[in-house]
mmCIF file of C-alpha atoms and ligand atoms in Angstrom:
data_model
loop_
_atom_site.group_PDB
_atom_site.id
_atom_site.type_symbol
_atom_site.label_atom_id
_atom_site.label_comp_id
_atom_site.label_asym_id
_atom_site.label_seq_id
_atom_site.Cartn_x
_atom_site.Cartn_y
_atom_site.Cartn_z
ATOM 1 C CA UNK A 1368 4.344 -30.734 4.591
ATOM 2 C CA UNK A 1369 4.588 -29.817 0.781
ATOM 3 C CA UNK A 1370 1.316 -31.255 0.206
ATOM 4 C CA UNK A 1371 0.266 -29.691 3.214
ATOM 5 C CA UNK A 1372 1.129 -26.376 1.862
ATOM 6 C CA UNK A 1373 0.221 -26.582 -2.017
ATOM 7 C CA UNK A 1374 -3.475 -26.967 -0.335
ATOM 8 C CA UNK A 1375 -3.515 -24.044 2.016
ATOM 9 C CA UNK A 1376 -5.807 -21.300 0.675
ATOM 10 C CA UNK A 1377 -3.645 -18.440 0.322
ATOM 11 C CA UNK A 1378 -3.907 -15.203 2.092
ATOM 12 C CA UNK A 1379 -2.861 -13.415 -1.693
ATOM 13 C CA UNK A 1380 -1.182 -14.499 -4.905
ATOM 14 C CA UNK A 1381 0.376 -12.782 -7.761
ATOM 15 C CA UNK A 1382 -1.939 -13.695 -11.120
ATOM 16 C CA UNK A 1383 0.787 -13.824 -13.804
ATOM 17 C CA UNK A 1384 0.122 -14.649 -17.572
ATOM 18 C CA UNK A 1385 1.252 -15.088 -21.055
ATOM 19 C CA UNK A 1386 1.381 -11.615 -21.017
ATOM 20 C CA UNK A 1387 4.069 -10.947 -18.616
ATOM 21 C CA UNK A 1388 6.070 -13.573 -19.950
ATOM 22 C CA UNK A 1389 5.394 -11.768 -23.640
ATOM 23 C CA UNK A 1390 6.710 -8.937 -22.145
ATOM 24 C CA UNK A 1391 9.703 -10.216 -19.738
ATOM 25 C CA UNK A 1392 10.627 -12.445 -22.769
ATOM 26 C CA UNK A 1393 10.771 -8.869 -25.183
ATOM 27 C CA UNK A 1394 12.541 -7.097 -22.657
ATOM 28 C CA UNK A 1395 15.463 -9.783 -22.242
ATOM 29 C CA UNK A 1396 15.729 -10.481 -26.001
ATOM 30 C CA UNK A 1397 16.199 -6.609 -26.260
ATOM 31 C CA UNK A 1398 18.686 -6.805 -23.874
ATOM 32 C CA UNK A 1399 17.829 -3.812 -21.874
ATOM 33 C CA UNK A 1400 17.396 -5.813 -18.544
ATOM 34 C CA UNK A 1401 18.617 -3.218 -16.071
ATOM 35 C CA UNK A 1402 17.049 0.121 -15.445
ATOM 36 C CA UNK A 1403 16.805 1.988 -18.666
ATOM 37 C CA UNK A 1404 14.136 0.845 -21.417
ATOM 38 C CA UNK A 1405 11.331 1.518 -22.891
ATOM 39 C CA UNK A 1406 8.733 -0.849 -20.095
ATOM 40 C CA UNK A 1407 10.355 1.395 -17.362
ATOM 41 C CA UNK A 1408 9.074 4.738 -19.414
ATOM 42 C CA UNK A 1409 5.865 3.097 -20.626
ATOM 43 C CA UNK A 1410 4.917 1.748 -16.930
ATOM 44 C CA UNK A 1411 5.480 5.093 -15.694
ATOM 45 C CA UNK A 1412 3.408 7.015 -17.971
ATOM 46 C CA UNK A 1413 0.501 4.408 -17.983
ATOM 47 C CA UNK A 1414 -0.149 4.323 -14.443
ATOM 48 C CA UNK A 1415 0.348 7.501 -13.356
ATOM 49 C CA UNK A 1416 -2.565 8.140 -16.143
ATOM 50 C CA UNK A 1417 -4.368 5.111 -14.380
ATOM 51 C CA UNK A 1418 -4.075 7.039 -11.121
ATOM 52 C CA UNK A 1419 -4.887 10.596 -13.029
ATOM 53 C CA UNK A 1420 -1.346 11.760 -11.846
ATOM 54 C CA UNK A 1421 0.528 13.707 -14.186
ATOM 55 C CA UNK A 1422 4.031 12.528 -13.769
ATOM 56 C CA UNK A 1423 4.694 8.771 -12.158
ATOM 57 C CA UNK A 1424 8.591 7.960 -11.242
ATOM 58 C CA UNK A 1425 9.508 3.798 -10.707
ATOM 59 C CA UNK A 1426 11.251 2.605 -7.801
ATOM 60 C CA UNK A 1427 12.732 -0.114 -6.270
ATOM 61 C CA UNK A 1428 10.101 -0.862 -3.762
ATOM 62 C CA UNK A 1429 6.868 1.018 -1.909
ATOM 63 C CA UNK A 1430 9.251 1.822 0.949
ATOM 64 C CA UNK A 1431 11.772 3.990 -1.251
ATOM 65 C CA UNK A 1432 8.852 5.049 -2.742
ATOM 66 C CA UNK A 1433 7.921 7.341 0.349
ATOM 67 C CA UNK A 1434 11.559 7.474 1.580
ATOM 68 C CA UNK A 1435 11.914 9.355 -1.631
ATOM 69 C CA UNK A 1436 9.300 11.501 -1.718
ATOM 70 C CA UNK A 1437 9.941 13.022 2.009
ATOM 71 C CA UNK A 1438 13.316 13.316 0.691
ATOM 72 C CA UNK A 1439 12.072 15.067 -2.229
ATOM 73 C CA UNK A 1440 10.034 17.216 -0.097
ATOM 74 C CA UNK A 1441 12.387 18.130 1.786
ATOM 75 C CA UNK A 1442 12.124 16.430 5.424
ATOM 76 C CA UNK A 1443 14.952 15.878 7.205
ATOM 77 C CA UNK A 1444 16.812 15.690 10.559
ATOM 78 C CA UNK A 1445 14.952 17.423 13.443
ATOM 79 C CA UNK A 1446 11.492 17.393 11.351
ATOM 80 C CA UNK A 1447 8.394 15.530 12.457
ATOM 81 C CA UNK A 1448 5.873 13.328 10.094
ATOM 82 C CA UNK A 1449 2.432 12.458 11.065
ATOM 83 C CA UNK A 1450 1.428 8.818 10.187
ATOM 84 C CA UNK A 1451 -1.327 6.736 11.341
ATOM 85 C CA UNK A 1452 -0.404 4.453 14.731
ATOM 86 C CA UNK A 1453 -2.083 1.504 12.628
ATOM 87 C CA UNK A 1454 0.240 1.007 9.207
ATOM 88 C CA UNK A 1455 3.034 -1.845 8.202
ATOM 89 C CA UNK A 1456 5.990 -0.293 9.404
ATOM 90 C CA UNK A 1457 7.290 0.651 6.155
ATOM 91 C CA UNK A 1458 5.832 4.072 6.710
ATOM 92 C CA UNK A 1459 7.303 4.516 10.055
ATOM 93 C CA UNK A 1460 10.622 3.498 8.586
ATOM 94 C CA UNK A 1461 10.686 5.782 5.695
ATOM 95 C CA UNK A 1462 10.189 8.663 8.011
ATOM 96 C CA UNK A 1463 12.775 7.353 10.316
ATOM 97 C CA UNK A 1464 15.417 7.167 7.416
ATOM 98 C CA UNK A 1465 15.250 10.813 6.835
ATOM 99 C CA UNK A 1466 16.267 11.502 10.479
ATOM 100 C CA UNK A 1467 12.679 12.946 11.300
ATOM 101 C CA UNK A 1468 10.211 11.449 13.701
ATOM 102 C CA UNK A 1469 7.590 9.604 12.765
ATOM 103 C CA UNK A 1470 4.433 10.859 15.323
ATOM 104 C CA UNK A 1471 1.302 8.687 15.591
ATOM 105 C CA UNK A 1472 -1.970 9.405 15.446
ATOM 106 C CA UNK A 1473 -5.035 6.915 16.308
ATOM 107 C CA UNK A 1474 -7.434 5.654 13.618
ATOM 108 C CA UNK A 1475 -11.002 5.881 12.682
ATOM 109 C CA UNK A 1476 -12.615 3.059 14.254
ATOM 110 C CA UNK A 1477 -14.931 2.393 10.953
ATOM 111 C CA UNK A 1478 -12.554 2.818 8.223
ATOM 112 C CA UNK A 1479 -9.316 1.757 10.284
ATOM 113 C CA UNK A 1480 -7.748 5.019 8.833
ATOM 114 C CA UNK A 1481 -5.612 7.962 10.223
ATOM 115 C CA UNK A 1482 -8.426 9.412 12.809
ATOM 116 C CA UNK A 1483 -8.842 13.227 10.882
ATOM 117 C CA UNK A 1484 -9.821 14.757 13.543
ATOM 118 C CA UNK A 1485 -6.562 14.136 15.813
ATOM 119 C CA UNK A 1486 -4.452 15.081 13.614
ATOM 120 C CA UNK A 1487 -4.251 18.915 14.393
ATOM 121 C CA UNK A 1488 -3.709 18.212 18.605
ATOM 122 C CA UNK A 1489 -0.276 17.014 17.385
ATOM 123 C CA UNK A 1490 1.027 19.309 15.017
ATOM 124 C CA UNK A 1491 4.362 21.557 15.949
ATOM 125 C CA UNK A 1492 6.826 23.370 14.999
ATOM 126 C CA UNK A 1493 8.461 20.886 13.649
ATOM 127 C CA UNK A 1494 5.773 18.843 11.932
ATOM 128 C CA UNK A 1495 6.572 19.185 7.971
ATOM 129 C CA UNK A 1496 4.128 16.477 6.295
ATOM 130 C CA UNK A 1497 1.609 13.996 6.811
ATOM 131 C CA UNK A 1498 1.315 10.274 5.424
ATOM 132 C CA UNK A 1499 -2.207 9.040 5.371
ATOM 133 C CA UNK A 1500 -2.128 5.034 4.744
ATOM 134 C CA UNK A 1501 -5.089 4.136 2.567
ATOM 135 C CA UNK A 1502 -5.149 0.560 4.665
ATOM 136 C CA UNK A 1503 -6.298 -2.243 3.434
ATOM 137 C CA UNK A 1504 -7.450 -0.564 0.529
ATOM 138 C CA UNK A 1505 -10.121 1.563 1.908
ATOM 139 C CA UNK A 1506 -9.295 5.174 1.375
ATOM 140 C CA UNK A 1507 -8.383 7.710 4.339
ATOM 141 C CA UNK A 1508 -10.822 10.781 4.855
ATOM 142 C CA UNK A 1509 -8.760 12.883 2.506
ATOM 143 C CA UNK A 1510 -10.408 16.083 2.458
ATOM 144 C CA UNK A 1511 -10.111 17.426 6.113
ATOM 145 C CA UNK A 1512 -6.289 15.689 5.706
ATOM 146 C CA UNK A 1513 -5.681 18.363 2.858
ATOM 147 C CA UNK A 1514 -7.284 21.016 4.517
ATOM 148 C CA UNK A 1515 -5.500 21.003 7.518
ATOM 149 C CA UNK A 1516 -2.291 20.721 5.962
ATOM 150 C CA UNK A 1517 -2.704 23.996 3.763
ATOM 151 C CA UNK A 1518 -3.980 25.625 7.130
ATOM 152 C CA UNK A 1519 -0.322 24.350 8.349
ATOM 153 C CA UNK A 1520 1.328 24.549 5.242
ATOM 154 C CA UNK A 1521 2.596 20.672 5.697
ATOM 155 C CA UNK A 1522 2.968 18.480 2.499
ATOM 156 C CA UNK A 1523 0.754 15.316 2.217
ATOM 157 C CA UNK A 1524 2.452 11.790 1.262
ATOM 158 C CA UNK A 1525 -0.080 8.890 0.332
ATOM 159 C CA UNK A 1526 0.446 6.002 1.194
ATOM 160 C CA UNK A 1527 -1.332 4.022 -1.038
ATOM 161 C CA UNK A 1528 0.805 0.782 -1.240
ATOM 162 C CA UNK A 1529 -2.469 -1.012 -0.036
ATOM 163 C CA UNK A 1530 -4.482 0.898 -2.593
ATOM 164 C CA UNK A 1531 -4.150 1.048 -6.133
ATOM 165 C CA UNK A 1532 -7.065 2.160 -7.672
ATOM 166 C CA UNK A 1533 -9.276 3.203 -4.691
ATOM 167 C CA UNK A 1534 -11.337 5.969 -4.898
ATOM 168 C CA UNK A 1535 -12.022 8.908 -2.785
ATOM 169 C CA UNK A 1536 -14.909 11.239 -3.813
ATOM 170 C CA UNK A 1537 -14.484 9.495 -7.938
ATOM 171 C CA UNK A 1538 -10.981 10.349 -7.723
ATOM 172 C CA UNK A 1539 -8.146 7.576 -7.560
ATOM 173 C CA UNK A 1540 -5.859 7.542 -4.296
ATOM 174 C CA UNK A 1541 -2.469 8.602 -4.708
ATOM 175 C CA UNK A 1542 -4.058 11.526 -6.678
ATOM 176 C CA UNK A 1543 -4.736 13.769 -4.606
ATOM 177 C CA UNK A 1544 -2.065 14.458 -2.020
ATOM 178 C CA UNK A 1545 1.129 16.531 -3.026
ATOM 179 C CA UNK A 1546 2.672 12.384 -3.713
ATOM 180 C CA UNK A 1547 1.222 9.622 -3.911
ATOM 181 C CA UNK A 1548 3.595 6.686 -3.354
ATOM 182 C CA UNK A 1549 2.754 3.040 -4.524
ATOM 183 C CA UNK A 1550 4.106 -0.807 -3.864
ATOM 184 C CA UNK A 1551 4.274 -3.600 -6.559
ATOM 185 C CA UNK A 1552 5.555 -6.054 -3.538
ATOM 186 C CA UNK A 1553 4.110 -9.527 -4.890
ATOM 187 C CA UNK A 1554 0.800 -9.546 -2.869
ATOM 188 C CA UNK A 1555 -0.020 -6.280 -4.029
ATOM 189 C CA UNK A 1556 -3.012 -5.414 -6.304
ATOM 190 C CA UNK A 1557 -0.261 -5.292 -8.995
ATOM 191 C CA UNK A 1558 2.748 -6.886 -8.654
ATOM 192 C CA UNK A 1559 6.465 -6.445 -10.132
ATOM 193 C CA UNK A 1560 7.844 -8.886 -7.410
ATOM 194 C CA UNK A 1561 9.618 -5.772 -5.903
ATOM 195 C CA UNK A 1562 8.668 -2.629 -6.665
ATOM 196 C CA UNK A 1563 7.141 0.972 -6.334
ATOM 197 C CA UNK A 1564 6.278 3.884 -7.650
ATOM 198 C CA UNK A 1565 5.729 7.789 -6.966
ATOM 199 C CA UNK A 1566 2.990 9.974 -8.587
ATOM 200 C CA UNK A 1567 2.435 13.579 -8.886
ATOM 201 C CA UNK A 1568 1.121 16.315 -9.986
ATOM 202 C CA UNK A 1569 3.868 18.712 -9.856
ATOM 203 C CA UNK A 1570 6.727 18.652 -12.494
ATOM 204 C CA UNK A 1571 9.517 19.958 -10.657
ATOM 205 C CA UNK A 1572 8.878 17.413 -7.668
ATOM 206 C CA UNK A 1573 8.584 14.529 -10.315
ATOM 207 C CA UNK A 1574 12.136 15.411 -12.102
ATOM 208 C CA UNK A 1575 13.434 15.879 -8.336
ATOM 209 C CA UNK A 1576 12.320 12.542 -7.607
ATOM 210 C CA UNK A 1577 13.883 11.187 -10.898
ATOM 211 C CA UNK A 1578 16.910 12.782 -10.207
ATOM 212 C CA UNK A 1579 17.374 11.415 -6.276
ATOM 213 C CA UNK A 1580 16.296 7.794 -7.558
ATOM 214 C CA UNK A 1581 19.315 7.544 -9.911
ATOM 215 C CA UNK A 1582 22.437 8.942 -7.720
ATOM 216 C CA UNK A 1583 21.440 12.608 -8.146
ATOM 217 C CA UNK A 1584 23.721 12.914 -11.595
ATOM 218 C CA UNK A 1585 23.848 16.181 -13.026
ATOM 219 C CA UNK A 1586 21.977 16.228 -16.523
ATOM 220 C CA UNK A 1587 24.313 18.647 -17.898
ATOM 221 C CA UNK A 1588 27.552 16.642 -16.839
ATOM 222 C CA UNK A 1589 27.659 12.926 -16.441
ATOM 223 C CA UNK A 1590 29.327 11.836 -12.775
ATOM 224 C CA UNK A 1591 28.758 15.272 -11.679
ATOM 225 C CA UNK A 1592 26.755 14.778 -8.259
ATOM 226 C CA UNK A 1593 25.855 17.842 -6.387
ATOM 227 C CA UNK A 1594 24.424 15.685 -2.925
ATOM 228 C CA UNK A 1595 23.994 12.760 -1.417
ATOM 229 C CA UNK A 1596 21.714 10.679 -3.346
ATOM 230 C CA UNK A 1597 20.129 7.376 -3.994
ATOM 231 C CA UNK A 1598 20.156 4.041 -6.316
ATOM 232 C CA UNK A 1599 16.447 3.366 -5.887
ATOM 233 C CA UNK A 1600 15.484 2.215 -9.518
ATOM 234 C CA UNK A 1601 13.092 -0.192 -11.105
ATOM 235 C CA UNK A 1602 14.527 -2.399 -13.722
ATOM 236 C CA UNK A 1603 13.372 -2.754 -17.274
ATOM 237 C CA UNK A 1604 11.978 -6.226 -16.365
ATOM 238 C CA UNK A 1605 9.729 -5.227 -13.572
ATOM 239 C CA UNK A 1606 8.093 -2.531 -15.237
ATOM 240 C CA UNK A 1607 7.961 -4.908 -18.346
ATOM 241 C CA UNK A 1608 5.289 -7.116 -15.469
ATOM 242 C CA UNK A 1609 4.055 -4.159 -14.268
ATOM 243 C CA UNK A 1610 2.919 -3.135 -17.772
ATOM 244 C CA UNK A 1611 0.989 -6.641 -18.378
ATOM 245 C CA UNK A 1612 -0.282 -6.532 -14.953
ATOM 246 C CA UNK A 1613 -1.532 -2.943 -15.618
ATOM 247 C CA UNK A 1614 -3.692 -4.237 -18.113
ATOM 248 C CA UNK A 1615 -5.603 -6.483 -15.484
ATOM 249 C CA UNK A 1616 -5.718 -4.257 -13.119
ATOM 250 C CA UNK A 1617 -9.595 -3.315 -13.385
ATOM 251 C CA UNK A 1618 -10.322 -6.974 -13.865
ATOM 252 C CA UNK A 1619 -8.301 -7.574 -10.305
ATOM 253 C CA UNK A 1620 -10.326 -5.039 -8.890
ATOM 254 C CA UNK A 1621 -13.881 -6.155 -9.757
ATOM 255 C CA UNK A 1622 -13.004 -9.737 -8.739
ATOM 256 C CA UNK A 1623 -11.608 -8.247 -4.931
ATOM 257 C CA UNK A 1624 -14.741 -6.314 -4.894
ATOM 258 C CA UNK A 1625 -16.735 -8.888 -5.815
ATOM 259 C CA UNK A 1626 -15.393 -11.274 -3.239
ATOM 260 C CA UNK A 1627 -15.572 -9.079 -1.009
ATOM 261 C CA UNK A 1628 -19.319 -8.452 -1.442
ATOM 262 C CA UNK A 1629 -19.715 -12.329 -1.199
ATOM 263 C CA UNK A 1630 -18.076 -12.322 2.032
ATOM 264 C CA UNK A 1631 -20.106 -9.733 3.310
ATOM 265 C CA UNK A 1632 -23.061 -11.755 2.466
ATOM 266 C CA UNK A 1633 -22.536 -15.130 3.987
ATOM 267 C CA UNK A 1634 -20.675 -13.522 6.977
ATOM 268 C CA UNK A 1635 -23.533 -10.702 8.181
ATOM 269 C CA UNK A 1636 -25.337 -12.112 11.079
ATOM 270 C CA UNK A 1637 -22.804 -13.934 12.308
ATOM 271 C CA UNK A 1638 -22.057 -12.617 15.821
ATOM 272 C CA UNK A 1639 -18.822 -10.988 17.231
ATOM 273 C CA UNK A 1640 -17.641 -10.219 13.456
ATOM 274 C CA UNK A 1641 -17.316 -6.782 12.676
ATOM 275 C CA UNK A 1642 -17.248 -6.516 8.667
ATOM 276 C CA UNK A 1643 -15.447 -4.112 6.745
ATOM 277 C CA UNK A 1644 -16.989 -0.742 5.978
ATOM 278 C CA UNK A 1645 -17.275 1.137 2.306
ATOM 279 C CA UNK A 1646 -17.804 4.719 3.080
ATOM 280 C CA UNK A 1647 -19.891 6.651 0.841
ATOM 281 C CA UNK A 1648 -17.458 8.801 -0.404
ATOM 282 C CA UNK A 1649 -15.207 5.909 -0.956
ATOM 283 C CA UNK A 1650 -14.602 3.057 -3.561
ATOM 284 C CA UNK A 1651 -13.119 0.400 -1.299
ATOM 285 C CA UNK A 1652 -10.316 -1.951 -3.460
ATOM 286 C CA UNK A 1653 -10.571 -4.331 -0.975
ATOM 287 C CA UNK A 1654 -6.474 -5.492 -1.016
ATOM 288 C CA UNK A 1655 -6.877 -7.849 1.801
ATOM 289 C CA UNK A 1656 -10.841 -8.604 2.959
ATOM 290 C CA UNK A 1657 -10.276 -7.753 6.585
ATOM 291 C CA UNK A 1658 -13.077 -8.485 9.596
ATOM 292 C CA UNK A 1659 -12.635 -7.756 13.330
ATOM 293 C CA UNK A 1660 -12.893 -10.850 15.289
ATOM 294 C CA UNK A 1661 -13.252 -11.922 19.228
ATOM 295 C CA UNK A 1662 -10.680 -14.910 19.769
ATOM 296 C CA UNK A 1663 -8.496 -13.801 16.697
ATOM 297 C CA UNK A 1664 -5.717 -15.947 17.223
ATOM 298 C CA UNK A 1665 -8.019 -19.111 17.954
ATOM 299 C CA UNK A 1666 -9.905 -18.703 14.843
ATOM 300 C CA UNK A 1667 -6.311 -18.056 12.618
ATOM 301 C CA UNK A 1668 -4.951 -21.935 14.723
ATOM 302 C CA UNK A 1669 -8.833 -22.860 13.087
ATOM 303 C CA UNK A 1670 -8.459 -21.879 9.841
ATOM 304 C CA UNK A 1671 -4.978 -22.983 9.624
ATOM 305 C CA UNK A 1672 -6.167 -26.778 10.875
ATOM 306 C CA UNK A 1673 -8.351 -26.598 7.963
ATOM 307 C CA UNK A 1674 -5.989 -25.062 5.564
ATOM 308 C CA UNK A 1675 -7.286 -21.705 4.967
ATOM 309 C CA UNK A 1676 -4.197 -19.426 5.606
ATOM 310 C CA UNK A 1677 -4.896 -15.978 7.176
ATOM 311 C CA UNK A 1678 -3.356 -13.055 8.909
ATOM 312 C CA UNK A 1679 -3.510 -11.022 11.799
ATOM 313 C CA UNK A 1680 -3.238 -7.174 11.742
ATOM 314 C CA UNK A 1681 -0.244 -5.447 11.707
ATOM 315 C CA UNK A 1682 0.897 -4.336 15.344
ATOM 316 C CA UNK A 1683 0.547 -0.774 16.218
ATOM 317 C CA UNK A 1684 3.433 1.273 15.297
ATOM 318 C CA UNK A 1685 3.582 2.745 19.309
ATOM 319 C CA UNK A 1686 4.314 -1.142 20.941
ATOM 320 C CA UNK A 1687 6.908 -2.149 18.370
ATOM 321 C CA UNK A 1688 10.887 -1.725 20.018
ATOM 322 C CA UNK A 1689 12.137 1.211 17.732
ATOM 323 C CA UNK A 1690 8.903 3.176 18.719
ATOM 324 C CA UNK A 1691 8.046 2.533 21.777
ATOM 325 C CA UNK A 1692 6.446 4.869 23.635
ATOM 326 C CA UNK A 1693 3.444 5.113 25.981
ATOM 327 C CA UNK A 1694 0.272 7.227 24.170
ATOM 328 C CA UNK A 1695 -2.813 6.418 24.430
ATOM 329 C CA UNK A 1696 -3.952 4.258 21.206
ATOM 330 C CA UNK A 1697 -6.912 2.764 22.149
ATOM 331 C CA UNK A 1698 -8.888 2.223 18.659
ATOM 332 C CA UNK A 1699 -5.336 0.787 16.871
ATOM 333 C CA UNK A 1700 -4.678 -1.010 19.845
ATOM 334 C CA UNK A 1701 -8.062 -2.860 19.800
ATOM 335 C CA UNK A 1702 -8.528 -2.986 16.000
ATOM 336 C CA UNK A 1703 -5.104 -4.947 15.839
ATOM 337 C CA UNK A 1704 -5.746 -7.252 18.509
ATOM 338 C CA UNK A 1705 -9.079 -7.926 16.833
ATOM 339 C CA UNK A 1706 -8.437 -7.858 12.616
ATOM 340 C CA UNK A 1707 -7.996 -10.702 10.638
ATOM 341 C CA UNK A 1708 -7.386 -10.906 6.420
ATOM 342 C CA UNK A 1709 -8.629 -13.405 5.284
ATOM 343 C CA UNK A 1710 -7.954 -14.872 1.807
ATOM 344 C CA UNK A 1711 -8.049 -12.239 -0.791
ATOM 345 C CA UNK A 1712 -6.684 -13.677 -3.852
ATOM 346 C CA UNK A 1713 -8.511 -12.918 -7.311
ATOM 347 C CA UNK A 1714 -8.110 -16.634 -7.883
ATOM 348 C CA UNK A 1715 -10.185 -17.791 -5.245
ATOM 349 C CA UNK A 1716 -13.690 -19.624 -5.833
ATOM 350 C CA UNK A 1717 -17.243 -19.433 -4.469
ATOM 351 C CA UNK A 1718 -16.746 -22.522 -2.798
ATOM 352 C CA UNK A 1719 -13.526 -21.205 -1.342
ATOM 353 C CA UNK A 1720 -14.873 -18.539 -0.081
ATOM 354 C CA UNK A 1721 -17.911 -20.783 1.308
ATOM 355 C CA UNK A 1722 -15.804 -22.963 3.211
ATOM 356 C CA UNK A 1723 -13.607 -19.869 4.888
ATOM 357 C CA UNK A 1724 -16.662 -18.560 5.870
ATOM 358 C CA UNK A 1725 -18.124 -21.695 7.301
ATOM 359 C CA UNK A 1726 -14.947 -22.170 9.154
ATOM 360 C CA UNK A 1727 -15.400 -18.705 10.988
ATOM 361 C CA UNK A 1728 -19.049 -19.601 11.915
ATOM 362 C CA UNK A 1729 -17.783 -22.641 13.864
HETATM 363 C C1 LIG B 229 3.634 -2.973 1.302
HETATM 364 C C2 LIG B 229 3.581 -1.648 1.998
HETATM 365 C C3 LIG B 229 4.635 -0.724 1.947
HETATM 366 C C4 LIG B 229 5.986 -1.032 1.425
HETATM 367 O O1 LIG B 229 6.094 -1.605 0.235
HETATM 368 P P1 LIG B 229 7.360 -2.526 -0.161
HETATM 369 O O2 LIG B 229 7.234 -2.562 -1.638
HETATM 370 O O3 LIG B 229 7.176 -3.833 0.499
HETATM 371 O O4 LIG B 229 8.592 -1.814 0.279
HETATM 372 C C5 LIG B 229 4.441 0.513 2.526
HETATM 373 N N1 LIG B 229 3.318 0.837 3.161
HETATM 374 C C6 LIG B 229 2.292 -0.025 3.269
HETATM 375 C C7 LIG B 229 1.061 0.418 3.987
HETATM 376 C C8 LIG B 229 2.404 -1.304 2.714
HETATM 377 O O5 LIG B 229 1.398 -2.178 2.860
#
C-alpha cells in the first residue's frame, strides 16, 4: 500500500528547499519560534509588495484570514455576505462565524467564478460585503464586482486563497478589493503548512486587523482589552517558509502555467472535455489544472487504477447540511458534478503529464 502510494502522481505538493530549512534553522537558533520575529514582519511586508498591497497582516490560516477581515469590516449578527455557490467551504464558514448569512450566487459558466451579473438580484438591506473566490486560480470579473458594491456601498473581501499572483487587468488579485485575504495551506501556490494572510490598502483596516489577530490588546496598556477578540497569529517559523517560498513564487507560477499550457495541448480535441479558460483580461495561475468531464467519477476510479491521483470539485455550497436550501444553481451544480483537478504539482514531468493525459483519452 506504501509502495502503492509513494507512486501515485500527486494532485499538489509543497516544493521545499535548502532555503526554508536556512531559514527555519535561523529562526529556531534565534529562538524567536512563536509569533513575534523578524520572518513574521519581513513576510508581511514582502508579499503584500508582491501583491502591490500596501499593508499585509499574517494569520493562522486562509480561513481566519477572511473571518478576520469581515470582522474587521464590521459584519456581524443579522448581516448578509454574498459569496459564490461554487467555493471550498471555508468562505461560507467565515461568514457563518460572524453570525451573518452567507447568500449564494451562481457562477460564470467559463471562468467558474461568482456570475457578476446576479449579484445585484440578491442584494438587501442587510447585505454588507461581497467575497469573490478567485477559484482555481483564475480571477473573478472584478470590475462590475467593485462597481456594484460602491453603487451599494458594500465592502469587497477576496478570496484569493486559490490565487496568489493572478492577475486581473495587470493587477495582482487580492489587490484590488477593500481585502484581499490569502492561504499558505500546504497545497497552496505558497505554502507555510498552515497559514494566511490579509492585504490592504487602507491603514486603519490593516492596524484593525493587527490588533483583532492578537487578542485586541490595547497598545497604550498591556492586558487592557476593550472587546472580544482573537488569537489568530502566524508564528515566526511559518513566515520564516513563507519568506523562502516567496522567493520561488514566480518560478512556481511559470511552471503551473506552463503545465497547464501542455495540458491544453495534448488534451484539445479530445471529446466531452471542456478545458479551462484564460480570459483576456486575466492572467490565470493555474493552482489546480481543472477540466470538465462526462463520467467524472469513472475517469477519477481510472486514473486512480493507474496511479494518477485526482480530485473532484468541491460541492456546491447550497447541497451541503449547514446550507441547505433549495435555489436554483444550475451552472455550480453542473460544473461540480462535471470538474476534475488533475495533477498540478510544479514537480511534475512531461512524461507525467503525457501519461495523465493518455489516461483521460481512454
Ligand atoms: C484553502 C482555501 C481557504 C482556506 O484556507 P485554509 O488555510 O485552509 O484555512 C479559503 N478559501 C478557499 C477558496 C480555499 O481554497
Amino acid at each position: 500500500m506504501l509502495y502503492y502510494r509513494l507512486r501515485m502522481i500527486p494532485v499538489a505538493e509543497p516544493v521545499l528547499g535548502e532555503k526554508e530549512l536556512m531559514y527555519v534553522t535561523d529562526c529556531i537558533r534565534s529562538g524567536w519560534i512563536s509569533s513575534i520575529g523578524k520572518y513574521v514582519n519581513e513576510f508581511e511586508e514582502k508579499f503584500s509588495k508582491y501583491c502591490g498591497s500596501k499593508y499585509g497582516v499574517a494569520v493562522a490560516n486562509g480561513t481566519v484570514a477572511l473571518h478576520l477581515a469581515l470582522v474587521a469590516l464590521g459584519v456581524g449578527k443579522g448581516d448578509e455576505v454574498i459569496i459564490p455557490d461554487l467555493t471550498f467551504v471555508a468562505t461560507a464558514n467565515a461568514v457563518s462565524y460572524t453570525g451573518a448569512k452567507p447568500v449564494f450566487i451562481d457562477i460564470d459558466k467559463e471562468t467558474w467564478c461568482i456570475d457578476v451579473n446576479q449579484i445585484k438580484g440578491k442584494i438587501s438591506k442587510r447585505t454588507k460585503a461581497i467575497i469573490p473566490v478567485h477559484l482555481y486560480g483564475h480571477p473573478c470579473d472584478m470590475d462590475p464586482i467593485m462597481e456594484i458594491a460602491e453603487g451599494h456601498g458594500l465592502r469587497v473581501i477576496e478570496d484569493a486563497a486559490e490565487a496568489h499572483g493572478a492577475e486581473y487587468k495587470g493587477k495582482k488579485v487580492g489587490s484590488i478589493g477593500h481585502v484581499g485575504c490569502f492561504s499558505f495551506y500546504g497545497n497552496k501556490i505558497i505554502t507555510t503548512g498552515e497559514g494566511g494572510m490579509c492585504v490592504t490598502d487602507d491603514k486603519e483596516l490593516g492596524e484593525r486587523i493587527q490588533f483583532l489577530k492578537d487578542h485586541g490588546m490595547s497598545k497604550k496598556k498591556r492586558y487592557w482589552h476593550d472587546e472580544v477578540a482573537f488569537n489568530y497569529r502566524m508564528t515566526n517559523i511559518q513566515a520564516a517558509i513563507g519568506l523562502a517560498q516567496l522567493e520561488k513564487i514566480d518560478k512556481f507560477i511559470e511552471l503551473k502555467r506552463k503545465n497547464a499550457f501542455l495540458y491544453n495541448e495534448l488534451l484539445m480535441g479530445t471529446p466531452a472535455i471542456v478545458l479551462p479558460v484564460e480570459k483576456e483580461w486575466a492572467k490565470n495561475v493555474y493552482w489546480m489544472y481543472s477540466i470538465l468531464v462526462e463520467n467524472r467519477d469513472e475517469v477519477m476510479e481510472k486514473l486512480k487504477e493507474n496511479a494518477v491521483d485526482s480530485r473532484p470539485f468541491f460541492y456546491p455550497m447550497h447541497v451541503l447540511p449547514p446550507y441547505k436550501l433549495d435555489g436554483s444553481f444550475p451552472v455550480s451544480e453542473h460544473i461540480s458534478e462535471k470538474g476534475l483537478n488533475l495533477p498540478s504539482s510544479v514537480k511534475l514531468k512531461e512524461d507525467e503529464i503525457k501519461k495523465v493525459v493518455e489516461c483521460i483519452a481512454n
